[in-house]
mmCIF file of C-alpha atoms in Angstrom:
data_model
loop_
_atom_site.group_PDB
_atom_site.id
_atom_site.type_symbol
_atom_site.label_atom_id
_atom_site.label_comp_id
_atom_site.label_asym_id
_atom_site.label_seq_id
_atom_site.Cartn_x
_atom_site.Cartn_y
_atom_site.Cartn_z
ATOM 1 C CA UNK A 1 200.055 71.815 81.485
ATOM 2 C CA UNK A 2 197.165 70.592 79.228
ATOM 3 C CA UNK A 3 197.307 66.944 80.839
ATOM 4 C CA UNK A 4 197.615 68.409 84.174
ATOM 5 C CA UNK A 5 194.869 70.932 83.821
ATOM 6 C CA UNK A 6 193.075 67.435 82.486
ATOM 7 C CA UNK A 7 194.016 65.428 85.698
ATOM 8 C CA UNK A 8 191.419 66.186 87.913
ATOM 9 C CA UNK A 9 188.636 66.379 85.395
ATOM 10 C CA UNK A 10 189.614 62.761 84.270
ATOM 11 C CA UNK A 11 189.922 61.611 87.411
ATOM 12 C CA UNK A 12 185.877 62.965 88.422
ATOM 13 C CA UNK A 13 184.787 61.237 85.215
ATOM 14 C CA UNK A 14 186.780 57.723 86.073
ATOM 15 C CA UNK A 15 184.879 57.962 89.685
ATOM 16 C CA UNK A 16 181.443 59.070 87.894
ATOM 17 C CA UNK A 17 181.461 56.198 85.367
ATOM 18 C CA UNK A 18 182.975 53.717 88.676
ATOM 19 C CA UNK A 19 180.089 54.521 90.406
ATOM 20 C CA UNK A 20 177.380 54.193 87.085
ATOM 21 C CA UNK A 21 178.991 50.487 86.822
ATOM 22 C CA UNK A 22 177.297 47.713 88.512
ATOM 23 C CA UNK A 23 180.264 45.995 90.069
ATOM 24 C CA UNK A 24 180.683 42.259 90.532
ATOM 25 C CA UNK A 25 180.547 40.018 93.226
ATOM 26 C CA UNK A 26 184.130 39.315 93.295
ATOM 27 C CA UNK A 27 184.423 43.461 93.056
ATOM 28 C CA UNK A 28 182.637 43.784 96.010
ATOM 29 C CA UNK A 29 184.018 41.102 97.911
ATOM 30 C CA UNK A 30 187.746 42.144 96.878
ATOM 31 C CA UNK A 31 187.001 45.954 98.495
ATOM 32 C CA UNK A 32 185.143 44.610 101.496
ATOM 33 C CA UNK A 33 187.935 42.593 102.282
ATOM 34 C CA UNK A 34 190.561 45.035 101.608
ATOM 35 C CA UNK A 35 188.465 47.763 103.770
ATOM 36 C CA UNK A 36 187.135 49.829 100.977
ATOM 37 C CA UNK A 37 184.617 51.817 102.886
ATOM 38 C CA UNK A 38 182.436 52.988 100.193
ATOM 39 C CA UNK A 39 182.755 49.584 98.415
ATOM 40 C CA UNK A 40 180.911 48.077 101.390
ATOM 41 C CA UNK A 41 178.495 51.146 102.126
ATOM 42 C CA UNK A 42 177.858 49.671 98.212
ATOM 43 C CA UNK A 43 177.120 46.474 99.075
ATOM 44 C CA UNK A 44 174.844 46.953 102.052
ATOM 45 C CA UNK A 45 172.564 49.166 99.657
ATOM 46 C CA UNK A 46 172.838 45.715 97.773
ATOM 47 C CA UNK A 47 171.488 43.671 100.548
ATOM 48 C CA UNK A 48 168.293 46.259 100.575
ATOM 49 C CA UNK A 49 167.468 46.704 97.369
ATOM 50 C CA UNK A 50 163.861 45.208 96.613
ATOM 51 C CA UNK A 51 164.833 44.207 92.945
ATOM 52 C CA UNK A 52 164.506 40.584 92.246
ATOM 53 C CA UNK A 53 168.092 40.903 89.794
ATOM 54 C CA UNK A 54 169.822 41.982 92.553
ATOM 55 C CA UNK A 55 168.857 39.154 95.029
ATOM 56 C CA UNK A 56 170.592 36.185 93.837
ATOM 57 C CA UNK A 57 174.299 38.425 93.525
ATOM 58 C CA UNK A 58 173.821 39.625 97.697
ATOM 59 C CA UNK A 59 172.947 36.070 97.805
ATOM 60 C CA UNK A 60 176.690 35.236 96.061
ATOM 61 C CA UNK A 61 178.487 38.051 97.966
ATOM 62 C CA UNK A 62 177.139 37.400 101.248
ATOM 63 C CA UNK A 63 178.343 33.187 100.909
ATOM 64 C CA UNK A 64 181.967 34.793 100.075
ATOM 65 C CA UNK A 65 181.912 37.321 103.443
ATOM 66 C CA UNK A 66 180.614 34.207 105.184
ATOM 67 C CA UNK A 67 183.846 32.729 104.666
ATOM 68 C CA UNK A 68 186.178 35.103 105.515
ATOM 69 C CA UNK A 69 187.719 34.468 109.045
ATOM 70 C CA UNK A 70 186.409 36.946 111.982
ATOM 71 C CA UNK A 71 186.986 37.947 115.964
ATOM 72 C CA UNK A 72 183.858 40.356 116.142
ATOM 73 C CA UNK A 73 181.956 41.525 119.127
ATOM 74 C CA UNK A 74 178.464 42.116 118.392
ATOM 75 C CA UNK A 75 177.341 45.010 120.474
ATOM 76 C CA UNK A 76 173.142 45.480 120.521
ATOM 77 C CA UNK A 77 171.823 49.179 122.154
ATOM 78 C CA UNK A 78 168.586 49.906 122.934
ATOM 79 C CA UNK A 79 166.899 52.214 124.744
ATOM 80 C CA UNK A 80 163.600 55.033 124.592
ATOM 81 C CA UNK A 81 163.926 57.957 122.306
ATOM 82 C CA UNK A 82 165.545 60.535 124.253
ATOM 83 C CA UNK A 83 168.059 58.468 126.486
ATOM 84 C CA UNK A 84 171.220 59.450 123.890
ATOM 85 C CA UNK A 85 171.777 56.345 122.127
ATOM 86 C CA UNK A 86 173.450 58.304 119.051
ATOM 87 C CA UNK A 87 175.756 59.994 122.039
ATOM 88 C CA UNK A 88 176.406 57.095 124.133
ATOM 89 C CA UNK A 89 177.511 55.130 120.717
ATOM 90 C CA UNK A 90 179.592 57.957 119.407
ATOM 91 C CA UNK A 91 181.328 58.069 122.655
ATOM 92 C CA UNK A 92 181.732 54.321 122.908
ATOM 93 C CA UNK A 93 183.095 54.214 119.320
ATOM 94 C CA UNK A 94 185.666 57.109 119.784
ATOM 95 C CA UNK A 95 186.662 55.314 123.040
ATOM 96 C CA UNK A 96 187.421 51.784 121.323
ATOM 97 C CA UNK A 97 189.373 53.633 118.055
ATOM 98 C CA UNK A 98 191.472 55.309 120.507
ATOM 99 C CA UNK A 99 192.324 51.319 121.359
ATOM 100 C CA UNK A 100 193.132 50.605 118.197
ATOM 101 C CA UNK A 101 189.683 48.530 117.607
ATOM 102 C CA UNK A 102 187.594 49.259 114.432
ATOM 103 C CA UNK A 103 184.059 49.899 114.721
ATOM 104 C CA UNK A 104 181.222 49.445 112.429
ATOM 105 C CA UNK A 105 177.922 51.190 113.482
ATOM 106 C CA UNK A 106 174.373 50.071 111.634
ATOM 107 C CA UNK A 107 171.944 52.300 113.366
ATOM 108 C CA UNK A 108 168.498 51.765 112.220
ATOM 109 C CA UNK A 109 166.099 54.476 111.536
ATOM 110 C CA UNK A 110 162.177 54.287 112.199
ATOM 111 C CA UNK A 111 159.980 54.722 108.509
ATOM 112 C CA UNK A 112 157.175 56.320 108.645
ATOM 113 C CA UNK A 113 153.841 54.689 107.819
ATOM 114 C CA UNK A 114 152.665 56.877 105.467
ATOM 115 C CA UNK A 115 155.839 58.024 103.325
ATOM 116 C CA UNK A 116 157.884 54.927 103.423
ATOM 117 C CA UNK A 117 160.334 57.121 104.283
ATOM 118 C CA UNK A 118 163.400 57.751 107.038
ATOM 119 C CA UNK A 119 165.169 60.689 108.356
ATOM 120 C CA UNK A 120 168.679 58.228 108.571
ATOM 121 C CA UNK A 121 170.023 61.177 110.497
ATOM 122 C CA UNK A 122 172.411 58.959 112.649
ATOM 123 C CA UNK A 123 175.459 60.022 110.893
ATOM 124 C CA UNK A 124 174.953 63.729 111.251
ATOM 125 C CA UNK A 125 174.567 63.248 114.207
ATOM 126 C CA UNK A 126 177.553 61.569 115.070
ATOM 127 C CA UNK A 127 179.506 63.657 113.736
ATOM 128 C CA UNK A 128 183.174 63.195 115.199
ATOM 129 C CA UNK A 129 182.781 59.604 114.887
ATOM 130 C CA UNK A 130 181.704 59.717 111.172
ATOM 131 C CA UNK A 131 185.196 61.050 110.140
ATOM 132 C CA UNK A 132 187.207 58.526 112.387
ATOM 133 C CA UNK A 133 188.912 56.573 109.534
ATOM 134 C CA UNK A 134 188.316 53.414 111.792
ATOM 135 C CA UNK A 135 185.090 53.465 112.121
ATOM 136 C CA UNK A 136 181.844 52.914 109.501
ATOM 137 C CA UNK A 137 178.380 54.211 110.235
ATOM 138 C CA UNK A 138 175.540 52.718 107.983
ATOM 139 C CA UNK A 139 172.428 54.074 109.072
ATOM 140 C CA UNK A 140 169.167 51.981 107.307
ATOM 141 C CA UNK A 141 165.362 51.981 107.118
ATOM 142 C CA UNK A 142 163.421 50.304 109.690
ATOM 143 C CA UNK A 143 160.592 49.743 106.879
ATOM 144 C CA UNK A 144 158.300 47.067 107.548
ATOM 145 C CA UNK A 145 160.644 44.853 110.025
ATOM 146 C CA UNK A 146 159.354 44.581 113.694
ATOM 147 C CA UNK A 147 161.683 44.622 116.549
ATOM 148 C CA UNK A 148 163.574 47.594 116.396
ATOM 149 C CA UNK A 149 165.830 46.240 113.520
ATOM 150 C CA UNK A 150 165.806 46.517 109.591
ATOM 151 C CA UNK A 151 165.632 43.557 107.344
ATOM 152 C CA UNK A 152 169.056 43.355 106.382
ATOM 153 C CA UNK A 153 170.881 43.805 109.347
ATOM 154 C CA UNK A 154 172.204 40.184 110.108
ATOM 155 C CA UNK A 155 173.368 40.027 106.079
ATOM 156 C CA UNK A 156 174.752 43.612 107.382
ATOM 157 C CA UNK A 157 176.986 42.070 109.917
ATOM 158 C CA UNK A 158 178.507 39.326 108.000
ATOM 159 C CA UNK A 159 180.445 42.256 105.368
ATOM 160 C CA UNK A 160 180.817 44.334 108.232
ATOM 161 C CA UNK A 161 182.976 41.271 109.872
ATOM 162 C CA UNK A 162 184.615 40.305 106.465
ATOM 163 C CA UNK A 163 186.100 44.073 106.129
ATOM 164 C CA UNK A 164 187.921 43.591 109.132
ATOM 165 C CA UNK A 165 185.479 45.634 112.202
ATOM 166 C CA UNK A 166 186.616 44.239 115.796
ATOM 167 C CA UNK A 167 183.181 45.755 117.084
ATOM 168 C CA UNK A 168 179.720 45.694 115.196
ATOM 169 C CA UNK A 169 177.641 48.016 117.045
ATOM 170 C CA UNK A 170 173.749 47.630 116.395
ATOM 171 C CA UNK A 171 171.203 50.485 117.255
ATOM 172 C CA UNK A 172 167.689 49.530 117.824
ATOM 173 C CA UNK A 173 164.529 52.405 117.086
ATOM 174 C CA UNK A 174 164.024 52.839 119.968
ATOM 175 C CA UNK A 175 160.416 52.416 120.385
ATOM 176 C CA UNK A 176 160.258 51.194 123.565
ATOM 177 C CA UNK A 177 159.581 47.267 124.709
ATOM 178 C CA UNK A 178 159.545 46.263 121.106
ATOM 179 C CA UNK A 179 163.137 46.474 120.631
ATOM 180 C CA UNK A 180 163.742 42.231 120.988
ATOM 181 C CA UNK A 181 164.631 40.912 117.602
ATOM 182 C CA UNK A 182 168.421 42.693 118.240
ATOM 183 C CA UNK A 183 168.875 40.349 120.768
ATOM 184 C CA UNK A 184 168.886 37.360 118.464
ATOM 185 C CA UNK A 185 171.579 38.856 116.400
ATOM 186 C CA UNK A 186 174.122 39.899 118.948
ATOM 187 C CA UNK A 187 176.221 38.517 121.542
ATOM 188 C CA UNK A 188 176.034 41.372 124.035
ATOM 189 C CA UNK A 189 172.298 42.974 124.638
ATOM 190 C CA UNK A 190 172.761 46.562 126.459
ATOM 191 C CA UNK A 191 169.493 48.576 127.881
ATOM 192 C CA UNK A 192 170.381 52.327 128.099
ATOM 193 C CA UNK A 193 167.684 53.578 131.077
ATOM 194 C CA UNK A 194 167.195 57.575 132.094
ATOM 195 C CA UNK A 195 167.093 58.101 135.415
ATOM 196 C CA UNK A 196 164.904 61.103 137.125
ATOM 197 C CA UNK A 197 162.313 60.086 133.980
ATOM 198 C CA UNK A 198 158.950 59.115 135.757
ATOM 199 C CA UNK A 199 157.991 56.118 137.917
ATOM 200 C CA UNK A 200 161.322 53.930 138.053
ATOM 201 C CA UNK A 201 159.191 50.921 138.413
ATOM 202 C CA UNK A 202 157.706 51.890 135.226
ATOM 203 C CA UNK A 203 160.686 51.234 133.543
ATOM 204 C CA UNK A 204 160.815 47.666 134.907
ATOM 205 C CA UNK A 205 159.563 45.458 132.424
ATOM 206 C CA UNK A 206 159.796 41.848 132.324
ATOM 207 C CA UNK A 207 160.293 40.980 128.805
ATOM 208 C CA UNK A 208 163.121 43.842 127.640
ATOM 209 C CA UNK A 209 164.712 43.883 131.040
ATOM 210 C CA UNK A 210 164.849 39.813 130.911
ATOM 211 C CA UNK A 211 167.084 39.963 127.858
ATOM 212 C CA UNK A 212 169.605 42.944 128.692
ATOM 213 C CA UNK A 213 173.082 41.915 130.224
ATOM 214 C CA UNK A 214 173.409 44.712 131.345
ATOM 215 C CA UNK A 215 171.915 48.392 131.697
ATOM 216 C CA UNK A 216 173.358 51.783 131.585
ATOM 217 C CA UNK A 217 172.137 55.014 132.992
ATOM 218 C CA UNK A 218 172.569 57.624 130.821
ATOM 219 C CA UNK A 219 172.933 60.912 131.551
ATOM 220 C CA UNK A 220 174.330 60.374 134.934
ATOM 221 C CA UNK A 221 175.757 63.863 135.328
ATOM 222 C CA UNK A 222 174.941 67.634 137.123
ATOM 223 C CA UNK A 223 172.190 67.581 139.420
ATOM 224 C CA UNK A 224 171.181 64.049 137.402
ATOM 225 C CA UNK A 225 173.927 62.151 139.284
ATOM 226 C CA UNK A 226 172.163 61.423 142.692
ATOM 227 C CA UNK A 227 169.206 60.249 140.986
ATOM 228 C CA UNK A 228 171.472 57.907 138.156
ATOM 229 C CA UNK A 229 172.689 56.641 141.417
ATOM 230 C CA UNK A 230 169.537 55.616 143.270
ATOM 231 C CA UNK A 231 168.127 54.380 140.054
ATOM 232 C CA UNK A 232 171.613 52.031 139.503
ATOM 233 C CA UNK A 233 170.391 50.731 143.271
ATOM 234 C CA UNK A 234 166.536 50.202 142.167
ATOM 235 C CA UNK A 235 167.394 47.727 138.688
ATOM 236 C CA UNK A 236 169.966 46.231 140.719
ATOM 237 C CA UNK A 237 167.409 45.532 143.167
ATOM 238 C CA UNK A 238 165.081 44.511 140.602
ATOM 239 C CA UNK A 239 167.533 42.106 138.397
ATOM 240 C CA UNK A 240 167.614 40.398 141.234
ATOM 241 C CA UNK A 241 163.944 38.474 140.640
ATOM 242 C CA UNK A 242 164.826 37.890 137.352
ATOM 243 C CA UNK A 243 165.598 33.959 136.777
ATOM 244 C CA UNK A 244 169.305 33.748 136.415
ATOM 245 C CA UNK A 245 170.945 33.653 132.908
ATOM 246 C CA UNK A 246 171.695 30.390 131.157
ATOM 247 C CA UNK A 247 175.212 31.358 130.433
ATOM 248 C CA UNK A 248 175.650 32.083 134.248
ATOM 249 C CA UNK A 249 176.495 36.017 134.012
ATOM 250 C CA UNK A 250 174.678 38.030 136.143
ATOM 251 C CA UNK A 251 173.726 41.281 134.936
ATOM 252 C CA UNK A 252 175.023 44.640 135.895
ATOM 253 C CA UNK A 253 173.782 47.846 136.088
ATOM 254 C CA UNK A 254 176.100 50.882 136.142
ATOM 255 C CA UNK A 255 176.011 54.669 135.166
ATOM 256 C CA UNK A 256 177.296 56.707 133.026
ATOM 257 C CA UNK A 257 177.378 60.018 130.748
ATOM 258 C CA UNK A 258 177.903 60.156 127.043
ATOM 259 C CA UNK A 259 178.451 63.558 127.136
ATOM 260 C CA UNK A 260 181.241 63.984 129.912
ATOM 261 C CA UNK A 261 182.849 60.390 128.815
ATOM 262 C CA UNK A 262 182.345 59.427 132.565
ATOM 263 C CA UNK A 263 181.312 55.583 132.886
ATOM 264 C CA UNK A 264 181.716 54.729 128.883
ATOM 265 C CA UNK A 265 185.192 52.831 129.384
ATOM 266 C CA UNK A 266 184.000 50.581 132.316
ATOM 267 C CA UNK A 267 181.061 49.426 130.764
ATOM 268 C CA UNK A 268 183.290 48.078 127.699
ATOM 269 C CA UNK A 269 185.432 46.512 130.445
ATOM 270 C CA UNK A 270 182.278 44.785 131.199
ATOM 271 C CA UNK A 271 181.565 43.847 127.889
ATOM 272 C CA UNK A 272 185.199 41.952 127.247
ATOM 273 C CA UNK A 273 184.716 40.074 130.392
ATOM 274 C CA UNK A 274 181.601 38.841 129.345
ATOM 275 C CA UNK A 275 183.220 37.648 126.874
ATOM 276 C CA UNK A 276 186.300 35.761 127.921
ATOM 277 C CA UNK A 277 183.003 34.180 129.855
ATOM 278 C CA UNK A 278 181.106 32.987 127.698
ATOM 279 C CA UNK A 279 184.179 31.977 125.563
ATOM 280 C CA UNK A 280 185.625 29.883 128.187
ATOM 281 C CA UNK A 281 182.138 28.477 129.223
ATOM 282 C CA UNK A 282 181.115 27.610 125.238
ATOM 283 C CA UNK A 283 178.268 30.102 125.471
ATOM 284 C CA UNK A 284 179.599 32.036 123.122
ATOM 285 C CA UNK A 285 179.916 29.916 120.092
ATOM 286 C CA UNK A 286 176.780 28.446 120.990
ATOM 287 C CA UNK A 287 174.715 31.901 120.739
ATOM 288 C CA UNK A 288 176.161 32.104 117.417
ATOM 289 C CA UNK A 289 175.078 28.725 116.274
ATOM 290 C CA UNK A 290 171.366 30.028 117.807
ATOM 291 C CA UNK A 291 171.811 33.253 115.688
ATOM 292 C CA UNK A 292 172.251 30.768 112.990
ATOM 293 C CA UNK A 293 169.633 29.149 113.131
ATOM 294 C CA UNK A 294 167.181 32.051 113.709
ATOM 295 C CA UNK A 295 168.567 33.656 110.796
ATOM 296 C CA UNK A 296 167.570 30.760 108.544
ATOM 297 C CA UNK A 297 164.137 30.184 110.185
ATOM 298 C CA UNK A 298 163.089 33.648 109.405
ATOM 299 C CA UNK A 299 164.288 33.936 105.886
ATOM 300 C CA UNK A 300 162.555 31.030 104.986
ATOM 301 C CA UNK A 301 159.434 32.674 106.472
ATOM 302 C CA UNK A 302 160.271 35.804 104.352
ATOM 303 C CA UNK A 303 160.620 33.384 100.942
ATOM 304 C CA UNK A 304 156.802 31.836 102.182
ATOM 305 C CA UNK A 305 155.624 34.606 102.192
ATOM 306 C CA UNK A 306 156.886 36.453 98.759
ATOM 307 C CA UNK A 307 156.348 32.746 97.284
ATOM 308 C CA UNK A 308 152.660 32.883 97.857
ATOM 309 C CA UNK A 309 151.932 37.042 97.114
ATOM 310 C CA UNK A 310 153.605 36.771 93.787
ATOM 311 C CA UNK A 311 151.647 34.565 92.716
ATOM 312 C CA UNK A 312 148.889 35.877 90.556
ATOM 313 C CA UNK A 313 146.267 33.473 91.603
ATOM 314 C CA UNK A 314 147.177 34.595 94.758
ATOM 315 C CA UNK A 315 146.648 38.014 94.500
ATOM 316 C CA UNK A 316 143.111 37.284 93.016
ATOM 317 C CA UNK A 317 141.966 35.115 95.663
ATOM 318 C CA UNK A 318 142.851 37.400 98.031
ATOM 319 C CA UNK A 319 141.686 40.377 95.987
ATOM 320 C CA UNK A 320 138.170 38.931 95.699
ATOM 321 C CA UNK A 321 138.506 37.308 100.023
ATOM 322 C CA UNK A 322 139.262 40.917 101.107
ATOM 323 C CA UNK A 323 136.203 42.469 99.301
ATOM 324 C CA UNK A 324 134.256 39.820 101.683
ATOM 325 C CA UNK A 325 135.875 40.271 104.474
ATOM 326 C CA UNK A 326 135.392 44.425 103.859
ATOM 327 C CA UNK A 327 131.713 43.707 103.760
ATOM 328 C CA UNK A 328 131.506 42.108 106.724
ATOM 329 C CA UNK A 329 130.327 38.822 104.798
ATOM 330 C CA UNK A 330 132.793 36.683 106.099
ATOM 331 C CA UNK A 331 135.451 36.660 109.279
ATOM 332 C CA UNK A 332 139.270 37.495 108.178
ATOM 333 C CA UNK A 333 139.900 34.133 109.890
ATOM 334 C CA UNK A 334 137.916 32.141 107.611
ATOM 335 C CA UNK A 335 139.003 34.544 104.938
ATOM 336 C CA UNK A 336 141.817 33.267 105.678
ATOM 337 C CA UNK A 337 141.371 29.918 106.522
ATOM 338 C CA UNK A 338 139.933 29.489 102.835
ATOM 339 C CA UNK A 339 142.567 31.322 100.824
ATOM 340 C CA UNK A 340 145.510 28.846 102.169
ATOM 341 C CA UNK A 341 143.174 25.578 101.218
ATOM 342 C CA UNK A 342 142.878 27.177 97.593
ATOM 343 C CA UNK A 343 146.242 28.009 96.810
ATOM 344 C CA UNK A 344 147.843 24.689 98.957
ATOM 345 C CA UNK A 345 145.443 22.794 96.171
ATOM 346 C CA UNK A 346 146.718 24.322 93.005
ATOM 347 C CA UNK A 347 150.683 22.991 94.542
#
């Protein structure tokens, strides 16, 4: 009887001890491949860590996960705040899990430039999906990363694919026309729009519209249904003004309602048709290769910056030149030129 009473407390103690113990790369990799959500979340936290000691460990983990076979579809979803991205993703996610698919959601929350904090409330907003055994939701802070995604979103995608997730949904922060970085890391780029939110032409921006593989007019329900139909017509006309895509795909405009679950399955069928077409013409694999190249180049840029900023000589020279710039004794451009010349002479 005494042994029975002590069993729960012993189990809790073991769990606490496991949490405190730093897991090896092998343990994390095995846990990810076996579908352990807790270890997947722990691994993504390791990726996002800024501690130098975690850097090599994170790299080793990514190498192991890259070696795992996958047949995933990466879907990027963007749109202005209030367009209903979280509701759309939850409805789409539950639709996909009902079809037998495993879904991972990588949601990026904006970070405050003052406090550096993020709310990270996407998991709370997606209550039904967060309880689904075939779904994994990971909110991450955008930090200083631009383009609507977090600095380690690409790496997180690799880990989710190694965990066996069939569909990776990447939700951007949704701050407007800058949501273009996600385009370089997904297979399909979906732009969510609203109807009746002002001049429709204001929403027809070349940059993000040209990148979109499809536009979905969300909240097409109730009294807003007729406006949504009109928006579909206007955006469809606008898309004809843009040059054709290299992969031969003609971007579609559809309407949907995340709250009423209408048009969501049709959007997924469209994504599947896109993937089939691009696999057949070889563009799907070519696009993945381009993504890997961009990933490499971006990583090189990050390492070069870290290399310079961490050097004491750089920090000292920068501090001296900053004072001259602040006091208007030297232009920022000339100061930057001098700084780089001084440091490169020491290399």
